Amino acid sequence: MTVEWEQVIIDAADPVALGRWWCEALDWTVVDDSPEEYEIRPAPDRLPGLLFVHVRDGKTLKNRLHLDFRPDDRDAEVQRFLSLGARHADVGQGEDVSWVTLADPEGNEFCVLATRSKG
């Protein structure tokens, strides 16, 4: 049996607005811009993508699944996400960790990991 990872589904009050935010944050491509299901990918033919779907219920708890990003420069990337509208998030990670936890405009947590050491 063969399976291919197609996408990660993200519940959203406003799939278009949240999808556009992530599209800008990741510099990805929109492949479906319908109001109920907004999908972005690294490139039109590259998987996996992120699919934002409309839900009526608001987010109330910490996500059980989140995205981690490892940039070339953690601090610069954190500042870039913050300038786009992300905010710092406390999910109980403590202060002495190598990553920074942020939340997107709808409160979905994600982490910006420490810069990978070269060598």
Backbone as CSV, one residue per row, in Angstrom:
resi,resn,N_x,N_y,N_z,CA_x,CA_y,CA_z,C_x,C_y,C_z
1,MET,0.839,-1.172,0.000,0.000,0.000,0.000,0.888,1.240,0.000
2,THR,0.544,2.217,-0.809,1.285,3.466,-0.883,0.355,4.616,-0.516
3,VAL,0.844,5.496,0.327,0.079,6.696,0.663,0.955,7.912,0.467
4,GLU,0.321,9.017,0.171,1.038,10.270,0.017,0.410,11.297,0.953
5,TRP,1.244,12.023,1.685,0.756,13.058,2.591,0.292,14.228,1.752
6,GLU,-1.000,14.469,1.732,-1.611,15.489,0.873,-1.605,16.869,1.517
7,GLN,-2.095,16.958,2.766,-2.231,18.262,3.389,-2.498,18.145,4.873
8,VAL,-2.351,19.258,5.547,-2.750,19.408,6.937,-3.983,20.300,6.923
9,ILE,-5.023,19.873,7.634,-6.264,20.638,7.681,-6.218,21.557,8.900
10,ILE,-6.547,22.831,8.692,-6.579,23.799,9.777,-7.974,24.404,9.836
11,ASP,-8.651,24.193,10.975,-9.967,24.785,11.179,-9.821,26.297,11.307
12,ALA,-10.761,27.030,10.738,-10.665,28.492,10.761,-12.050,29.129,10.778
13,ALA,-12.161,30.222,11.498,-13.384,31.022,11.448,-13.491,31.687,10.079
14,ASP,-12.353,32.110,9.539,-12.297,32.754,8.229,-11.173,32.096,7.427
15,PRO,-11.495,31.006,6.696,-10.464,30.270,5.969,-9.682,31.117,4.964
16,VAL,-10.357,32.044,4.309,-9.680,32.863,3.298,-8.655,33.783,3.970
17,ALA,-9.064,34.488,5.014,-8.143,35.411,5.681,-6.966,34.666,6.300
18,LEU,-7.245,33.550,6.975,-6.159,32.803,7.600,-5.264,32.163,6.543
19,GLY,-5.861,31.637,5.479,-5.077,31.064,4.396,-4.182,32.088,3.725
20,ARG,-4.706,33.275,3.535,-3.897,34.356,2.943,-2.744,34.732,3.869
21,TRP,-3.011,34.755,5.173,-1.954,35.091,6.131,-0.817,34.069,6.044
22,TRP,-1.173,32.790,6.082,-0.147,31.748,6.000,0.542,31.739,4.642
23,CYS,-0.195,32.038,3.590,0.407,32.100,2.255,1.501,33.164,2.223
24,GLU,1.218,34.322,2.802,2.231,35.373,2.855,3.374,34.989,3.786
25,ALA,3.040,34.426,4.945,4.065,34.069,5.936,5.038,33.029,5.397
26,LEU,4.537,32.086,4.604,5.385,31.011,4.086,5.861,31.250,2.658
27,ASP,5.315,32.274,1.991,5.614,32.541,0.585,5.249,31.331,-0.279
28,TRP,4.041,30.808,-0.028,3.528,29.665,-0.770,2.566,30.145,-1.852
29,THR,1.937,29.168,-2.533,1.048,29.435,-3.650,-0.375,28.986,-3.309
30,VAL,-1.345,29.783,-3.684,-2.751,29.410,-3.503,-3.140,28.441,-4.608
31,VAL,-3.727,27.308,-4.232,-4.197,26.351,-5.239,-5.715,26.198,-5.226
32,ASP,-6.384,26.687,-4.168,-7.851,26.703,-4.107,-8.243,27.868,-3.218
33,ASP,-8.964,28.826,-3.783,-9.323,30.005,-3.003,-10.821,30.104,-2.741
34,SER,-11.486,28.950,-2.645,-12.917,28.997,-2.353,-13.137,29.417,-0.897
35,PRO,-14.274,30.052,-0.593,-14.517,30.575,0.751,-14.583,29.506,1.845
36,GLU,-14.955,28.300,1.500,-15.088,27.237,2.505,-13.822,26.405,2.670
37,GLU,-12.998,26.314,1.642,-11.761,25.535,1.687,-10.682,26.274,0.905
38,TYR,-9.730,26.835,1.620,-8.666,27.637,1.022,-7.377,26.848,1.165
39,GLU,-6.762,26.472,0.047,-5.574,25.612,0.107,-4.344,26.323,-0.451
40,ILE,-3.224,26.146,0.279,-1.937,26.663,-0.177,-0.924,25.525,-0.185
41,ARG,0.079,25.674,-1.048,1.161,24.687,-1.148,2.481,25.407,-1.400
42,PRO,3.595,24.712,-1.159,4.901,25.308,-1.465,5.023,25.686,-2.942
43,ALA,4.424,24.906,-3.807,4.331,25.140,-5.253,3.091,24.389,-5.719
44,PRO,2.510,24.753,-6.852,1.258,24.111,-7.271,1.307,22.587,-7.303
45,ASP,2.453,22.022,-7.646,2.559,20.569,-7.764,3.342,19.927,-6.620
46,ARG,3.554,20.670,-5.533,4.311,20.146,-4.386,3.414,19.933,-3.181
47,LEU,3.580,18.792,-2.545,2.828,18.447,-1.342,3.797,18.314,-0.177
48,PRO,3.308,18.360,1.041,1.930,18.582,1.446,1.578,20.059,1.443
49,GLY,0.269,20.304,1.488,-0.235,21.668,1.554,-0.928,21.915,2.878
50,LEU,-1.437,23.105,3.016,-2.272,23.465,4.161,-3.649,23.801,3.616
51,LEU,-4.684,23.178,4.179,-6.052,23.411,3.751,-6.814,24.016,4.918
52,PHE,-7.320,25.226,4.731,-8.048,25.954,5.755,-9.538,25.771,5.506
53,VAL,-10.247,25.224,6.492,-11.672,24.934,6.335,-12.473,25.699,7.379
54,HIS,-13.666,26.087,6.980,-14.532,26.869,7.864,-15.138,25.979,8.951
55,VAL,-15.067,26.472,10.185,-15.763,25.853,11.318,-16.461,26.966,12.094
56,ARG,-17.571,26.625,12.705,-18.332,27.607,13.482,-17.738,27.819,14.869
57,ASP,-17.198,26.755,15.450,-16.678,26.829,16.819,-15.351,27.562,16.856
58,GLY,-15.177,28.404,17.851,-13.909,29.094,18.043,-12.895,28.185,18.727
59,LYS,-11.641,28.516,18.590,-10.565,27.764,19.229,-10.586,28.055,20.727
60,THR,-10.533,26.998,21.544,-10.596,27.197,22.992,-9.410,26.596,23.738
61,LEU,-8.734,25.629,23.160,-7.629,24.944,23.826,-6.379,24.977,22.966
62,LYS,-5.259,24.596,23.574,-4.001,24.436,22.851,-4.198,23.393,21.745
63,ASN,-3.615,23.666,20.582,-3.691,22.689,19.485,-3.016,21.384,19.885
64,ARG,-3.572,20.268,19.434,-2.951,18.975,19.690,-1.923,18.646,18.617
65,LEU,-1.943,19.378,17.546,-0.980,19.232,16.459,-0.571,20.646,16.072
66,HIS,0.724,20.854,15.864,1.160,22.181,15.439,2.325,22.048,14.469
67,LEU,2.630,23.140,13.800,3.712,23.175,12.828,4.977,23.702,13.483
68,ASP,6.119,23.130,13.116,7.437,23.606,13.542,8.194,24.065,12.306
69,PHE,8.889,25.189,12.437,9.697,25.715,11.346,11.121,25.901,11.839
70,ARG,12.105,25.494,11.015,13.505,25.684,11.368,14.143,26.637,10.355
71,PRO,14.275,27.902,10.717,14.825,28.901,9.800,16.346,28.995,9.886
72,ASP,16.915,29.745,8.976,18.348,30.040,9.032,18.674,30.964,10.199
73,ASP,17.723,31.828,10.567,17.928,32.789,11.649,16.644,32.873,12.460
74,ARG,16.593,32.172,13.603,15.376,32.088,14.405,14.844,33.462,14.797
75,ASP,15.705,34.306,15.340,15.241,35.596,15.847,14.686,36.488,14.739
76,ALA,15.333,36.481,13.590,14.843,37.272,12.459,13.496,36.732,11.978
77,GLU,13.358,35.416,11.963,12.104,34.819,11.501,10.977,35.098,12.494
78,VAL,11.264,35.041,13.777,10.255,35.381,14.784,9.793,36.817,14.573
79,GLN,10.707,37.729,14.373,10.344,39.129,14.148,9.503,39.287,12.884
80,ARG,9.833,38.511,11.848,9.069,38.582,10.596,7.638,38.105,10.825
81,PHE,7.475,36.956,11.518,6.128,36.456,11.823,5.350,37.473,12.662
82,LEU,6.002,38.054,13.658,5.335,39.048,14.508,4.906,40.263,13.691
83,SER,5.740,40.690,12.758,5.390,41.857,11.939,4.200,41.572,11.025
84,LEU,3.956,40.283,10.728,2.818,39.900,9.897,1.533,39.741,10.713
85,GLY,1.656,39.762,12.044,0.459,39.644,12.874,0.432,38.457,13.807
86,ALA,1.486,37.649,13.823,1.557,36.560,14.808,1.755,37.188,16.184
87,ARG,1.541,36.393,17.219,1.796,36.875,18.573,2.462,35.755,19.366
88,HIS,3.143,36.125,20.431,3.762,35.120,21.298,2.666,34.303,21.970
89,ALA,2.930,33.019,22.183,1.954,32.126,22.820,2.634,31.346,23.934
90,ASP,1.944,31.220,25.036,2.422,30.431,26.168,1.596,29.161,26.246
91,VAL,2.240,28.036,25.944,1.576,26.738,26.031,2.235,25.884,27.115
92,GLY,2.908,26.571,28.050,3.576,25.870,29.132,4.991,25.447,28.802
93,GLN,5.600,26.061,27.804,6.924,25.657,27.347,8.044,26.122,28.275
94,GLY,7.754,27.041,29.177,8.802,27.547,30.048,9.636,28.597,29.346
95,GLU,10.647,29.078,30.054,11.471,30.166,29.496,12.799,29.692,28.920
96,ASP,13.306,28.566,29.368,14.633,28.117,28.949,14.532,27.052,27.856
97,VAL,13.974,27.433,26.710,13.834,26.514,25.579,14.500,27.142,24.360
98,SER,14.818,26.315,23.385,15.534,26.800,22.202,14.599,27.252,21.085
99,TRP,13.304,27.134,21.285,12.343,27.525,20.267,11.465,28.654,20.799
100,VAL,10.740,29.299,19.877,9.795,30.342,20.237,8.420,29.889,19.772
101,THR,7.456,29.916,20.684,6.090,29.533,20.345,5.302,30.790,20.009
102,LEU,4.678,30.755,18.844,3.861,31.865,18.360,2.461,31.349,18.046
103,ALA,1.548,32.260,17.801,0.198,31.910,17.360,-0.157,32.760,16.151
104,ASP,-0.860,32.151,15.208,-1.310,32.886,14.026,-2.496,33.782,14.417
105,PRO,-3.059,34.552,13.482,-4.138,35.472,13.835,-5.385,34.827,14.447
106,GLU,-5.597,33.532,14.236,-6.745,32.861,14.848,-6.345,32.056,16.083
107,GLY,-5.088,32.179,16.515,-4.661,31.535,17.754,-4.040,30.163,17.616
108,ASN,-3.811,29.681,16.398,-3.177,28.375,16.198,-1.685,28.479,16.486
109,GLU,-1.209,27.673,17.428,0.193,27.727,17.818,1.098,27.101,16.762
110,PHE,2.302,27.652,16.673,3.367,27.067,15.859,4.684,27.462,16.491
111,CYS,5.737,26.727,16.174,7.039,26.987,16.792,8.075,27.352,15.746
112,VAL,8.925,28.283,16.128,10.081,28.638,15.323,11.284,28.093,16.095
113,LEU,11.905,27.077,15.518,12.981,26.360,16.181,14.298,27.112,16.096
114,ALA,15.226,26.721,16.944,16.562,27.307,16.915,17.224,27.042,15.574
115,THR,18.085,27.943,15.194,18.835,27.780,13.965,19.653,26.504,14.058
116,ARG,19.598,25.691,13.009,20.324,24.423,12.993,21.818,24.723,12.939
117,SER,22.564,24.060,13.816,24.005,24.279,13.801,24.599,23.658,12.549
118,LYS,25.575,24.338,11.998,26.229,23.860,10.773,27.470,23.085,11.157
119,GLY,27.573,21.916,10.593,28.763,21.147,10.868,28.528,19.745,11.189
